[in-house]
Amino acid sequence: MVIIDSTYELSSPFLDMVSDIPVLTFGKRVQALDHQIALTGVNVSFAAAGLTGNAATIAEKVDPLVQGWISGEAVEDQNLHDFLLASANQPSLSVLQDQMGQHMDASQHYGLSVTQHANSISHLENLHSFGTEEGSFASIREAEYTWFKATYKNTDDLLNGRISTMTGLAFGRQVALDENWRSGLGAIVNRNKFDNALLSSEGTSYHIGAVLKYMNGPWLATTALSGSYQEAESHRIVPGGAIARSNQRGSGMSARFRAGYEFELGTGYVMPLVDLDVSWMRAGSRISGNRRWNVRSGGV
């Protein structure tokens, strides 16, 4: 295939007039006698494009499919074919990275593990930090109490156009075991929802936890453990306007270890605290609705 035909004499530097792009690498040669640059071949590889993160994993998955199409295999999903064809001709690596991530990376469409971790840590915070009304070191000493908490949070993320809403209902009870020891139980239910131009998702998380606290004068040491379960349903728009629907489930355990000391300063005080939060999360999803766009992970 002749791609440049010139009336002037061509030499090897003119090959730079035909440059590679992230997915496409061109074979070319100068036909000096005919004053032409000829295209001798094209190598197509998403995996070699320099993508990173989940986009690189996606690239490795689609390459065998693309090679099959090049070899003459039938196109079973025209939407996917057209999207990858347009992506292969994208000259900008950063734009290609965004395209592959926004349309094909299921992990970005519902941050199940991140949301679950945030809700779990919020629940652990509910189990802590209730001082007494009077007495020495009142701010750091823990009393018996019953608590109830309702929350509402609305966030508008201007970077990706996502609007998030979270509502929650929490309750619990703490009792005294003796002069120095306290124990408590608590539970929380959170409802999470978010929308942007490409997706809509809604989910519910359930958390139940326990805390054990030891107090000795100005010192406080606590250990809290929370178990959680979360489920969500979402749908997203994939290239060509098709809808991919997902069913997600997650579970996990979170713990908080706290140490604190109260310095009394007349009518005031200073109370430094050190927290160590640890979470283990397991999440999975099943995406359906558009053949090759379907994804399954985590055994859901």
Coordinates of C-alpha atoms in Angstrom, one line a residue:
M1 CA 0.0 0.0 0.0
V2 CA 1.5 3.4 -1.0
I3 CA 0.8 6.0 1.6
I4 CA 3.0 8.9 0.4
D5 CA 3.7 9.7 -3.3
S6 CA 6.1 12.5 -4.0
T7 CA 7.6 14.1 -7.0
Y8 CA 10.7 14.7 -4.9
E9 CA 13.4 12.2 -4.1
L10 CA 12.7 10.4 -0.7
S11 CA 15.2 9.1 1.8
S12 CA 15.0 7.2 5.1
P13 CA 14.2 10.3 7.3
F14 CA 10.9 10.6 5.4
L15 CA 9.8 7.4 7.1
D16 CA 9.2 9.6 10.2
M17 CA 6.3 11.2 8.4
V18 CA 4.4 8.0 9.2
S19 CA 4.6 7.6 12.9
D20 CA 3.4 4.8 15.2
I21 CA 0.6 5.4 17.7
P22 CA 0.1 3.5 21.0
V23 CA -1.8 0.5 19.6
L24 CA -0.6 0.5 16.0
T25 CA 3.0 0.0 14.9
F26 CA 3.6 0.4 11.2
G27 CA 6.0 -1.4 8.9
K28 CA 7.2 0.9 6.1
R29 CA 9.9 1.4 3.5
V30 CA 11.1 4.0 1.0
Q31 CA 10.7 3.2 -2.6
A32 CA 13.2 5.7 -3.8
L33 CA 13.0 5.1 -7.5
D34 CA 9.2 5.6 -7.4
H35 CA 9.4 8.5 -4.9
Q36 CA 7.1 6.7 -2.6
I37 CA 6.8 5.4 1.0
A38 CA 5.0 2.1 1.1
L39 CA 3.2 0.5 4.1
T40 CA 4.4 -3.0 4.5
G41 CA 2.4 -4.1 7.5
V42 CA 0.6 -3.0 10.7
N43 CA 1.0 -4.6 14.1
V44 CA -2.0 -4.2 16.4
S45 CA -1.4 -4.7 20.2
F46 CA -3.3 -3.0 23.1
A47 CA -1.0 -4.8 25.5
A48 CA 2.1 -3.1 24.1
A49 CA 0.5 0.3 24.1
G50 CA 2.0 1.3 27.5
L51 CA -1.3 1.2 29.5
T52 CA -1.1 1.0 33.2
G53 CA -3.2 -0.4 36.1
N54 CA -6.5 -2.1 35.3
A55 CA -6.4 -0.7 31.7
A56 CA -3.3 -2.8 31.1
T57 CA -5.1 -5.9 32.3
I58 CA -8.0 -5.2 30.0
A59 CA -5.6 -4.7 27.1
E60 CA -4.1 -8.2 27.7
K61 CA -7.7 -9.6 27.6
V62 CA -8.8 -7.9 24.4
D63 CA -5.7 -8.6 22.3
P64 CA -6.6 -12.3 21.5
L65 CA -10.1 -11.1 20.5
V66 CA -8.7 -8.4 18.2
Q67 CA -6.2 -10.9 16.6
G68 CA -9.1 -13.2 15.9
W69 CA -11.0 -10.5 14.1
I70 CA -7.9 -9.7 12.1
S71 CA -7.6 -13.4 11.1
G72 CA -11.2 -13.4 9.9
E73 CA -13.2 -14.6 12.8
A74 CA -16.8 -13.5 13.0
V75 CA -17.6 -10.3 15.0
E76 CA -20.1 -11.4 17.6
D77 CA -20.4 -8.0 19.4
Q78 CA -20.4 -5.1 17.0
N79 CA -20.4 -2.5 19.8
L80 CA -17.2 -3.9 21.2
H81 CA -15.7 -4.2 17.8
D82 CA -16.4 -0.6 16.9
F83 CA -15.2 0.7 20.3
L84 CA -11.8 -1.2 20.0
L85 CA -11.4 -0.1 16.4
A86 CA -11.8 3.6 17.5
S87 CA -9.5 3.0 20.4
A88 CA -6.8 1.4 18.3
N89 CA -6.7 4.5 16.1
Q90 CA -6.4 6.8 19.2
P91 CA -3.0 8.7 18.9
S92 CA -2.9 9.9 22.5
L93 CA -1.9 7.4 25.2
S94 CA -3.5 9.4 28.0
V95 CA -6.9 9.5 26.1
L96 CA -6.6 5.8 25.4
Q97 CA -6.0 5.1 29.1
D98 CA -9.1 7.1 30.0
Q99 CA -11.2 5.4 27.3
M100 CA -10.3 1.9 28.4
G101 CA -10.8 2.7 32.0
Q102 CA -14.1 4.6 31.8
H103 CA -15.8 2.0 29.5
M104 CA -14.3 -1.3 30.3
D105 CA -12.9 -1.2 33.9
A106 CA -15.8 -2.5 36.0
S107 CA -13.8 -1.8 39.3
Q108 CA -14.2 1.9 38.8
H109 CA -18.0 1.9 38.4
Y110 CA -18.8 1.0 42.0
G111 CA -16.1 1.3 44.7
L112 CA -17.6 -1.4 46.8
S113 CA -14.5 -2.2 48.9
V114 CA -13.6 1.4 49.4
T115 CA -17.2 2.3 50.4
Q116 CA -17.4 -0.7 52.7
H117 CA -14.1 0.2 54.4
A118 CA -15.2 3.8 54.9
N119 CA -18.5 2.6 56.4
S120 CA -16.7 0.1 58.7
I121 CA -14.3 2.7 60.0
S122 CA -17.2 5.1 60.6
H123 CA -18.9 2.3 62.6
L124 CA -15.8 1.7 64.7
E125 CA -15.7 5.5 65.5
N126 CA -19.3 5.2 66.8
L127 CA -18.1 2.6 69.3
H128 CA -15.6 5.1 70.8
S129 CA -15.1 8.4 72.5
F130 CA -17.8 8.9 75.2
G131 CA -16.5 10.6 78.3
T132 CA -18.1 11.1 81.7
E133 CA -19.7 14.3 82.9
E134 CA -17.5 14.9 86.0
G135 CA -14.6 13.6 88.0
S136 CA -10.8 13.3 87.4
F137 CA -9.9 12.6 83.8
A138 CA -13.6 12.8 82.9
S139 CA -12.9 13.3 79.1
I140 CA -11.0 10.1 78.7
R141 CA -12.9 7.9 81.1
E142 CA -15.8 6.0 79.7
A143 CA -19.3 5.8 81.2
E144 CA -22.3 3.5 80.6
Y145 CA -24.5 4.8 77.8
T146 CA -26.9 3.9 75.1
W147 CA -26.5 5.8 71.8
F148 CA -28.5 6.4 68.6
K149 CA -27.2 8.2 65.5
A150 CA -28.8 9.1 62.2
T151 CA -26.6 10.5 59.3
Y152 CA -27.0 12.0 55.9
K153 CA -24.3 13.0 53.5
N154 CA -24.4 14.4 50.0
T155 CA -21.3 14.8 47.9
D156 CA -20.9 16.4 44.4
D157 CA -17.6 15.3 42.8
L158 CA -16.8 18.0 40.3
L159 CA -13.8 16.0 38.9
N160 CA -15.9 13.1 37.5
G161 CA -19.4 14.5 37.7
R162 CA -20.5 12.0 40.3
I163 CA -23.2 12.8 42.9
S164 CA -23.1 10.5 45.9
T165 CA -25.7 10.2 48.7
M166 CA -25.2 8.3 52.0
T167 CA -27.8 7.8 54.7
G168 CA -27.2 5.8 57.9
L169 CA -28.8 4.6 61.1
A170 CA -26.6 3.5 64.0
F171 CA -27.3 2.4 67.6
G172 CA -25.5 0.6 70.5
R173 CA -25.0 0.1 74.2
Q174 CA -21.9 0.2 76.5
V175 CA -21.8 -1.2 80.0
A176 CA -19.3 -1.2 82.9
L177 CA -17.7 -4.6 83.7
D178 CA -15.9 -3.1 86.7
E179 CA -14.1 0.1 87.8
N180 CA -11.7 0.0 84.9
W181 CA -13.3 -2.1 82.1
R182 CA -16.1 -1.3 79.7
S183 CA -17.7 -3.3 76.9
G184 CA -20.0 -2.3 74.2
L185 CA -22.0 -3.6 71.2
G186 CA -23.3 -1.6 68.2
A187 CA -24.8 -1.9 64.7
I188 CA -25.3 0.3 61.7
V189 CA -27.1 0.2 58.4
N190 CA -25.9 2.5 55.5
R191 CA -27.6 3.2 52.2
N192 CA -25.3 4.4 49.5
K193 CA -26.2 5.8 46.0
F194 CA -24.4 7.6 43.3
D195 CA -24.9 8.7 39.7
N196 CA -22.9 10.2 36.9
A197 CA -23.2 10.3 33.1
L198 CA -22.0 6.7 32.6
L199 CA -23.4 4.8 35.6
S200 CA -25.9 4.6 38.4
S201 CA -25.4 2.5 41.5
E202 CA -27.2 1.8 44.8
G203 CA -26.2 -0.4 47.7
T204 CA -26.8 -1.2 51.3
S205 CA -24.2 -2.2 54.0
Y206 CA -24.7 -3.8 57.3
H207 CA -22.2 -3.7 60.2
I208 CA -22.2 -5.1 63.7
G209 CA -19.3 -4.6 66.1
A210 CA -18.0 -4.9 69.7
V211 CA -15.5 -2.9 71.7
L212 CA -13.5 -3.6 74.9
K213 CA -12.0 -0.6 76.8
Y214 CA -9.5 -0.4 79.7
M215 CA -9.1 2.8 81.8
N216 CA -6.5 3.5 84.4
G217 CA -6.3 7.1 85.6
P218 CA -5.4 9.2 82.6
W219 CA -4.7 6.2 80.4
L220 CA -7.1 4.6 77.9
A221 CA -6.7 1.5 75.7
T222 CA -9.4 0.0 73.5
T223 CA -9.9 -2.7 70.9
A224 CA -12.9 -2.8 68.6
L225 CA -13.9 -5.3 65.9
S226 CA -16.6 -4.9 63.3
G227 CA -18.0 -7.4 60.7
S228 CA -19.7 -6.1 57.6
Y229 CA -21.7 -7.2 54.6
Q230 CA -22.6 -5.1 51.6
E231 CA -24.6 -5.5 48.4
A232 CA -25.2 -3.2 45.4
E233 CA -26.9 -3.1 42.1
S234 CA -25.7 -0.8 39.3
H235 CA -25.9 -0.3 35.6
R236 CA -23.5 1.5 33.3
I237 CA -23.5 2.6 29.6
V238 CA -20.9 0.9 27.4
P239 CA -19.8 1.9 23.9
G240 CA -22.7 1.9 21.4
G241 CA -25.2 2.8 24.1
A242 CA -25.7 -0.7 25.5
I243 CA -26.4 -1.2 29.2
A244 CA -24.3 -3.5 31.4
R245 CA -25.9 -4.4 34.7
S246 CA -23.9 -5.5 37.7
N247 CA -24.7 -7.4 40.9
Q248 CA -22.1 -6.9 43.6
R249 CA -21.5 -8.4 47.0
G250 CA -18.9 -7.8 49.6
S251 CA -17.9 -8.8 53.2
G252 CA -15.2 -7.9 55.5
M253 CA -13.7 -7.4 59.0
S254 CA -12.3 -4.2 60.4
A255 CA -10.5 -3.5 63.7
R256 CA -9.4 -0.4 65.6
F257 CA -6.8 -0.3 68.3
R258 CA -6.6 3.0 70.3
A259 CA -4.3 4.3 73.0
G260 CA -4.8 7.7 74.7
Y261 CA -3.7 9.9 77.6
E262 CA -5.3 12.9 79.1
F263 CA -3.3 15.9 80.3
E264 CA -5.4 18.0 82.7
L265 CA -4.6 21.7 82.5
G266 CA -6.7 23.5 85.1
T267 CA -10.1 24.0 83.5
G268 CA -8.9 22.5 80.2
Y269 CA -7.2 19.4 79.0
V270 CA -5.1 17.9 76.2
M271 CA -5.9 14.4 75.1
P272 CA -3.7 12.9 72.3
L273 CA -5.0 9.7 70.8
V274 CA -3.3 7.1 68.6
D275 CA -5.5 4.9 66.3
L276 CA -4.5 1.9 64.2
D277 CA -7.2 0.8 61.8
V278 CA -7.0 -2.5 59.9
S279 CA -9.5 -3.8 57.4
W280 CA -9.9 -7.0 55.4
M281 CA -12.4 -6.9 52.5
R282 CA -13.6 -9.4 50.0
A283 CA -15.7 -8.1 47.1
G284 CA -17.0 -9.6 43.9
S285 CA -19.3 -8.6 41.1
R286 CA -21.2 -10.1 38.2
I287 CA -21.8 -7.9 35.2
S288 CA -24.3 -8.9 32.6
G289 CA -26.4 -7.5 29.8
N290 CA -24.1 -7.3 26.8
R291 CA -22.3 -10.5 25.9
R292 CA -18.5 -9.8 25.8
W293 CA -18.8 -6.8 28.1
N294 CA -19.9 -9.2 30.9
V295 CA -17.4 -9.6 33.8
R296 CA -17.4 -11.9 36.8
S297 CA -15.0 -11.6 39.7
G298 CA -14.8 -12.7 43.3
G299 CA -17.2 -15.6 43.0
V300 CA -20.4 -13.6 42.9

